[in-house]
Coordinates of C-alpha atoms in Angstrom, one line a residue:
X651 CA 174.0 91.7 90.8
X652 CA 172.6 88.2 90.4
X653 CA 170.0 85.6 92.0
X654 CA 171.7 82.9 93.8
X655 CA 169.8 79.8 94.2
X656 CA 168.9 79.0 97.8
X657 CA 171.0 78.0 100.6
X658 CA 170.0 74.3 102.3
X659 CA 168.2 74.4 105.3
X660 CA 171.4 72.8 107.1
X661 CA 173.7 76.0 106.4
X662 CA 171.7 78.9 107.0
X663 CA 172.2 81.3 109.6
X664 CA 169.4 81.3 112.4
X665 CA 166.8 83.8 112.1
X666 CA 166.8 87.4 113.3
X667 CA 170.7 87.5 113.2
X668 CA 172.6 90.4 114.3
X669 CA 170.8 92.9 112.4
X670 CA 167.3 91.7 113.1
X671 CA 166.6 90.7 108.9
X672 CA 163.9 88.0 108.5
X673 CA 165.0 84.4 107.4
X674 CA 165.2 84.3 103.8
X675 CA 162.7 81.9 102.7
X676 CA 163.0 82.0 98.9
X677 CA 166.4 83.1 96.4
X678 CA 168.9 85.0 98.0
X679 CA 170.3 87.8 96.2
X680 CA 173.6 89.1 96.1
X681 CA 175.3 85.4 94.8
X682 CA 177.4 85.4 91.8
X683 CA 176.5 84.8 87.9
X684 CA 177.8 81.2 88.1
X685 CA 175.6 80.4 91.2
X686 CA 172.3 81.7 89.4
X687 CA 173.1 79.6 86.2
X688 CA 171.9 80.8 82.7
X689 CA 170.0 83.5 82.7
X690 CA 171.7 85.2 86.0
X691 CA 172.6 88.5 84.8
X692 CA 169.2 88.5 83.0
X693 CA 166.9 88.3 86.6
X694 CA 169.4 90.6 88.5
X695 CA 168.7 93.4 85.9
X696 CA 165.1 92.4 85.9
X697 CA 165.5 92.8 89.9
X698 CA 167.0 96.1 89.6
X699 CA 165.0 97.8 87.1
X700 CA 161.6 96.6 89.3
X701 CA 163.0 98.4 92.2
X702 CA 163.8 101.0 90.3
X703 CA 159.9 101.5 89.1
X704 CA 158.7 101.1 92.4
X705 CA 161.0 103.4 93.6
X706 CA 159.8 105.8 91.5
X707 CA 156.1 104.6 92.1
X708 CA 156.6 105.2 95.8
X709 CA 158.4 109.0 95.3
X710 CA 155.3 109.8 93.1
X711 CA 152.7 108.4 95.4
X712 CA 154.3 110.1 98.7
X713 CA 155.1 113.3 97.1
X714 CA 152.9 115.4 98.0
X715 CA 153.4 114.2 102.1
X716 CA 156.5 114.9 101.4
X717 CA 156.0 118.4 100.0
X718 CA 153.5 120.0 102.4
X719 CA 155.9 118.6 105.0
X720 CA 159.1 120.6 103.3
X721 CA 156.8 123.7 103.3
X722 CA 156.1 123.8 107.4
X723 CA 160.1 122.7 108.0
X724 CA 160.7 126.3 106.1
X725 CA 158.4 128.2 108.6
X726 CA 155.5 128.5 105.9
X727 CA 152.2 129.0 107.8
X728 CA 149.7 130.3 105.0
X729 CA 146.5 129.8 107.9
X730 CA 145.9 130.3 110.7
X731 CA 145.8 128.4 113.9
X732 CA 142.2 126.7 115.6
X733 CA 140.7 127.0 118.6
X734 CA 140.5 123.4 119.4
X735 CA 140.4 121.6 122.8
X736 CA 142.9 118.3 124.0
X737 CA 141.8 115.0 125.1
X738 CA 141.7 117.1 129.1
X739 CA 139.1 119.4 127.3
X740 CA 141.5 122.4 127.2
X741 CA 141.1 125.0 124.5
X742 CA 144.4 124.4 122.5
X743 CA 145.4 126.4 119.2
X744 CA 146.0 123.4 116.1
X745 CA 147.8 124.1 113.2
X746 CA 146.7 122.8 109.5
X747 CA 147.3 119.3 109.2
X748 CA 148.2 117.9 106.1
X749 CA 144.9 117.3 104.7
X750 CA 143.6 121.0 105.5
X751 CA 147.3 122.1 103.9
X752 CA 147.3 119.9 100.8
X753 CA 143.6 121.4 100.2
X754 CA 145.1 124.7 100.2
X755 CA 148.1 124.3 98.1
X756 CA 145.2 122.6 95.2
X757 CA 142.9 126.0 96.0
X758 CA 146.4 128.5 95.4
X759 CA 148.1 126.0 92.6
X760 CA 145.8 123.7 91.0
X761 CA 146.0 119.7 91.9
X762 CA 149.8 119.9 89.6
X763 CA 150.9 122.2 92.5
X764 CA 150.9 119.1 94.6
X765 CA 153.8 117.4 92.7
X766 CA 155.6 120.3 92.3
X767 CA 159.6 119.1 92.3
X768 CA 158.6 115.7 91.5
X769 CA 161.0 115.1 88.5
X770 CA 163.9 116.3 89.9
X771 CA 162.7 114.1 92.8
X772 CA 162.2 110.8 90.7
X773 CA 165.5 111.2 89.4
X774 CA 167.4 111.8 92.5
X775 CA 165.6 108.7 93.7
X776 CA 166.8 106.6 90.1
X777 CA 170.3 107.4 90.8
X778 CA 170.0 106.4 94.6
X779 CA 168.6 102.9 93.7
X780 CA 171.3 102.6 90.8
X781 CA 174.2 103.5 93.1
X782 CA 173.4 101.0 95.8
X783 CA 172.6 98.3 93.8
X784 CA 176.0 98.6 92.2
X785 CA 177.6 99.0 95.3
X786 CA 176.2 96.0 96.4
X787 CA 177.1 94.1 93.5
X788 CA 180.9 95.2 94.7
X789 CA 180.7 94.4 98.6
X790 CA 179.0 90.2 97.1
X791 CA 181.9 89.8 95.1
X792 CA 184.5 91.1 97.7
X793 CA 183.2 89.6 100.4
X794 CA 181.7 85.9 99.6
X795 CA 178.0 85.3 101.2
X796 CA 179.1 83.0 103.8
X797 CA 181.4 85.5 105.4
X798 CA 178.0 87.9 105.5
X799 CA 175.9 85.5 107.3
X800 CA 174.6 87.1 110.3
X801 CA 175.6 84.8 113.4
X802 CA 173.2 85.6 116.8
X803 CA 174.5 82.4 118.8
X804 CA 175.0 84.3 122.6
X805 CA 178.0 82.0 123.0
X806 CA 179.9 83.5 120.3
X807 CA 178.8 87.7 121.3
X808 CA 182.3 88.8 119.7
X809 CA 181.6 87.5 116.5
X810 CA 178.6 88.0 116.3
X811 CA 179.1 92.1 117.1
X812 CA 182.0 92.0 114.6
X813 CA 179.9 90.7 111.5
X814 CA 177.3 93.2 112.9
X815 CA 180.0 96.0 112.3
X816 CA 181.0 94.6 108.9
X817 CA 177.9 94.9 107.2
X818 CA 176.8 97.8 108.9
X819 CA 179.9 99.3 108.0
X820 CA 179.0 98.1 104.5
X821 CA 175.6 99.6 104.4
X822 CA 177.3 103.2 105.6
X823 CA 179.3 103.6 102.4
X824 CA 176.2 102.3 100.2
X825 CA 174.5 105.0 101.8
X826 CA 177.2 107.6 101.9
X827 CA 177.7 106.9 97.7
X828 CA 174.0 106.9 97.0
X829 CA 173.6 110.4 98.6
X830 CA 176.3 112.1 97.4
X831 CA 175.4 111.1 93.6
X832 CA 171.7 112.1 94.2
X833 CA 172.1 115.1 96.5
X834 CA 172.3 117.6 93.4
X835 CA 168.8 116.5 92.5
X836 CA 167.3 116.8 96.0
X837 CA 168.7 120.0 96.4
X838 CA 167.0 121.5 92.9
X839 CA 163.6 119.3 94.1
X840 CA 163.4 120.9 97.2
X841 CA 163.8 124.4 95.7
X842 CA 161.3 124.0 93.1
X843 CA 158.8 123.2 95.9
X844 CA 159.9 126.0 98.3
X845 CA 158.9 128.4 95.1
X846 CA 155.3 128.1 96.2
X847 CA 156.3 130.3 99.4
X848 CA 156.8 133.0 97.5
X849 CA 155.1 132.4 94.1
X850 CA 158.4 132.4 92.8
X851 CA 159.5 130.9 89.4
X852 CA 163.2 131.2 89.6
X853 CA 163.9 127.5 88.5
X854 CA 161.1 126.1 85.7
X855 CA 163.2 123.4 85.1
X856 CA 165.8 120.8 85.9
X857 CA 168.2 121.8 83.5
X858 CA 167.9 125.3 83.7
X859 CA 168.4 125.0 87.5
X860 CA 171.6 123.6 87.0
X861 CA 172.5 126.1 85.3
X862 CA 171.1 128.4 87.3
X863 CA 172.5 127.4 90.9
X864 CA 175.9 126.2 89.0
X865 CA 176.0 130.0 87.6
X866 CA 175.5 131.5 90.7
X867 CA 176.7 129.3 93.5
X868 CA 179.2 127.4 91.8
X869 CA 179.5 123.1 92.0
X870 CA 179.3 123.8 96.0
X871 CA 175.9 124.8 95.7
X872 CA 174.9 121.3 94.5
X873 CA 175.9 120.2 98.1
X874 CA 174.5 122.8 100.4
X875 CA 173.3 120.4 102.9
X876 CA 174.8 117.6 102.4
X877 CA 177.2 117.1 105.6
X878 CA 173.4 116.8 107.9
X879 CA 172.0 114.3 105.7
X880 CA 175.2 112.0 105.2
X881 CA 175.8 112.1 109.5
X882 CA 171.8 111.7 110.4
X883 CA 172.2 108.6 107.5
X884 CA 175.4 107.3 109.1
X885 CA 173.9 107.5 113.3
X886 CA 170.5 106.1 112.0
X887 CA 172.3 102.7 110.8
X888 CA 174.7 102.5 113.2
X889 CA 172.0 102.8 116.5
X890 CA 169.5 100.7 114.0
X891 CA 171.6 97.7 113.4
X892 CA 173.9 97.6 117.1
X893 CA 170.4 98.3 119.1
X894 CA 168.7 95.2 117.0
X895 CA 171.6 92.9 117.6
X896 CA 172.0 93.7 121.1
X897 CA 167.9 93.1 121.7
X898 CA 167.5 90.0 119.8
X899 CA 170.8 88.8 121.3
X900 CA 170.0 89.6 125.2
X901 CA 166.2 90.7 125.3
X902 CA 164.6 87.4 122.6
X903 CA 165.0 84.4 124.5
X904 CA 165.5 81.2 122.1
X905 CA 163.2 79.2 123.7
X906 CA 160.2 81.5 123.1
X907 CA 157.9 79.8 120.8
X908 CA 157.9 83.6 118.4
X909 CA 161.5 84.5 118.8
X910 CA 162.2 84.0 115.3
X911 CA 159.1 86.3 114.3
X912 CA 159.9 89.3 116.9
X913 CA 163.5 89.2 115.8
X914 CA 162.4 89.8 111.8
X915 CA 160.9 92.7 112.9
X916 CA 163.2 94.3 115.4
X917 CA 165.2 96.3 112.8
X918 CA 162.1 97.5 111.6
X919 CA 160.9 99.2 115.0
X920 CA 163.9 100.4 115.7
X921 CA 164.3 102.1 112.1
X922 CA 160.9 103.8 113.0
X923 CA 162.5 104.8 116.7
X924 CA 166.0 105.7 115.8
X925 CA 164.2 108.2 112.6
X926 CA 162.8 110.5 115.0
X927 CA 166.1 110.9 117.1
X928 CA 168.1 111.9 114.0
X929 CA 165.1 114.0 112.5
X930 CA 166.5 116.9 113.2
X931 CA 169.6 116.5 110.9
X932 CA 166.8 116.1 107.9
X933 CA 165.7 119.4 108.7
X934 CA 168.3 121.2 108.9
X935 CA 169.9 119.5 105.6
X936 CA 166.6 120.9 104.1
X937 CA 167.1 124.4 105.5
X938 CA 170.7 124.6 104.2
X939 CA 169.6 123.6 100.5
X940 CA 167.2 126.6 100.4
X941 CA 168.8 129.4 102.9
X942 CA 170.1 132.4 100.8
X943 CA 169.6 130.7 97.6
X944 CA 167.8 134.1 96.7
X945 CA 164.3 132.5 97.1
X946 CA 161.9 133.7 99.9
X947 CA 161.5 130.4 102.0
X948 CA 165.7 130.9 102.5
X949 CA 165.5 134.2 104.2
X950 CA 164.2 136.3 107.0
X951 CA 161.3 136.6 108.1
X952 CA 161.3 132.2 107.6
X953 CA 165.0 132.1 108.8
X954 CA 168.0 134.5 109.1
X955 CA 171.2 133.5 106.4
X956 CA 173.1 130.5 108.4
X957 CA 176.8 130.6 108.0
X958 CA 176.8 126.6 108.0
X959 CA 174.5 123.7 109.4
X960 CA 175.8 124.0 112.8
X961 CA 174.7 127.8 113.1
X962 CA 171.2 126.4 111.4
X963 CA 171.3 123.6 113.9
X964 CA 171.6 126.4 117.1
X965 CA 169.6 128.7 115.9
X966 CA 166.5 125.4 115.9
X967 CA 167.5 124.3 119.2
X968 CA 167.1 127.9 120.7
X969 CA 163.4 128.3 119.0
X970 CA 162.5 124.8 120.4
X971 CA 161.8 124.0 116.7
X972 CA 164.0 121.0 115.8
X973 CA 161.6 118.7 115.1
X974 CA 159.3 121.1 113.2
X975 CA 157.5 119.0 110.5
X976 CA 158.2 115.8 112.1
X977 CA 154.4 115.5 112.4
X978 CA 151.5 116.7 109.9
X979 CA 148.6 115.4 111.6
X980 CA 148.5 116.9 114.8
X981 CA 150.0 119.9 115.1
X982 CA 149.6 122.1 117.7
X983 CA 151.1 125.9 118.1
X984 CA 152.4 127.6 121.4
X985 CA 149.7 129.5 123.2
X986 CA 150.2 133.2 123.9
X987 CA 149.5 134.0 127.6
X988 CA 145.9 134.7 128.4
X989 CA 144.9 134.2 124.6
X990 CA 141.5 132.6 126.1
X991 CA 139.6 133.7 128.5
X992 CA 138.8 131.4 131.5
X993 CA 135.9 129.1 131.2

């Protein structure tokens, strides 16, 4: 991947195109080595290796969110609820939040116990970063940058939607690639972290819980969730990239003074939207990489042995819990009939 210099102002594409990206204002990367000049392949590596670092910066730094949340999506509730009252003043039962959890993880496990799974974790997110910036690298020199200019002219709707379905299409398989090569790794991070259920110590290691799940479950295990994460991936940038075409194409008018600013950040609200409706294909992806994998988070009483992520999927939906650890701030837990007396 190399730095192309920039595009004149007289052939870019207008702002907020079909996927709702802000106007490039300074290089644009993805050109080839002989439109970066000397020293090309030098500043795309450069590029590459900085995301990489903050990559793993960001893993590092959100790790522990990320771990008291995998810890309530397995069913582990190590206190107990609190009286509290709603913004209508009625007594409600709250669950720990993340702060009150994260303080009790340090008081069991020592402040490490927060990063519990993090190397297996900061790996999985190297070999994500690697993969899609190679596959990137492929899709710029198959398809030249002019054919991947995003078009949002409302005369021209069909080719607009078709370029919109190119890259998007695009995108998909850079995803699809990246998570299958760093799924292994996800799967033995999330089981190191789901050891603090049970104070369990089954895998101390990366390397000897490679061996240890290819011993016992075979190349398959490495995968055990996999199929969830790869269609929640695919529906999130398919509804992400057609709903901000179709907004700043039909709802943005062009002669708003801002139409160029709220069309940068239309992709980005409806990331934030679309990532709660296909939630629930996170957690069960997460469910499947620990059920029956002989540690106690992946079996009964936290959840009965699933036969495949469809059965994990049901058995959610008929609790009411699919979206269980899709918030860590305010949590609240179902009320038993005539838990409080009457005021």
């Amino acid at each position: 991947m190399a730095v192309a210099a920039p595009l004149p102002p007289a052939t870019r594409a207008p702002p907020g195109g079909a996927a709702g990206r802000p106007e490039a204002t300074g290089p644009r990367l993805g050109g080839t080595a002989a439109e970066a000049g000397p020293g090309g392949d030098a500043r795309a590596e450069g590029a590459e290796g900085l995301f990489v670092v903050l990559g793993a910066g960001l893993a590092a730094a959100s790790h522990p969110l990320l771990y008291v949340k995998l810890l309530v999506q397995v069913g582990h509730e190590p206190l107990p609820p609190i009286v509290g009252r709603n913004v209508l003043g009625r007594k409600v039962l709250y669950l720990p939040g993340f702060f009150t959890y994260a303080r009790h993880i340090v008081e069991v496990d020592g402040k490490r116990g927060l990063f519990r799974g993090l190397t297996p974790r900061l790996i999985s997110s190297t070999l994500s970063t690697i993969t899609r910036g190679s596959v990137k690298k492929v899709k710029v020199e198959t398809f030249p940058l002019e054919d991947m200019e995003h078009v949002s002219n409302k005369d021209d709707v069909k080719t607009s939607l078709r370029k919109v379905v190119k890259e998007t299409s695009h995108e998909m398989m850079m995803q699809c690639m990246s998570r299958v090569v760093s799924h292994p790794l996800h799967v033995i991070s999330v089981r190191c972290m789901v050891q603090f259920v049970g104070r369990e110590v089954k895998y101390s290691g990366v390397f000897s819980a490679i061996g240890r799940i290819f011993k016992e479950e075979g190349i398959l295990g490495f995968f055990v969730g996999l199929v969830p994460h790869i269609l929640g991936d695919v529906i999130f940038l398919w509804c992400c990239n057609l709903l901000a075409h179709f907004i700043n194409t039909y709802a943005v008018d062009d002669n708003f003074s801002q139409a160029s600013v709220i069309r940068s950040y239309t992709k980005f609200v409806m990331g934030i939207a679309v990532s709660m409706l296909t939630y629930p294909f996170l957690l069960v992806g997460d469910l499947m990489a620990v059920n029956n994998c002989g540690l106690r988070a992946g079996l009964p009483p936290y959840a009965p042995v699933f036969t495949s992520w469809i059965h994990c999927w049901r058995y959610l939906s008929a609790q009411g819990q699919l979206f269980r650890g899709s918030s860590l701030l305010f949590r609240r837990a179902p009320m038993p009939a005539g838990c409080f007396p009457s005021d």
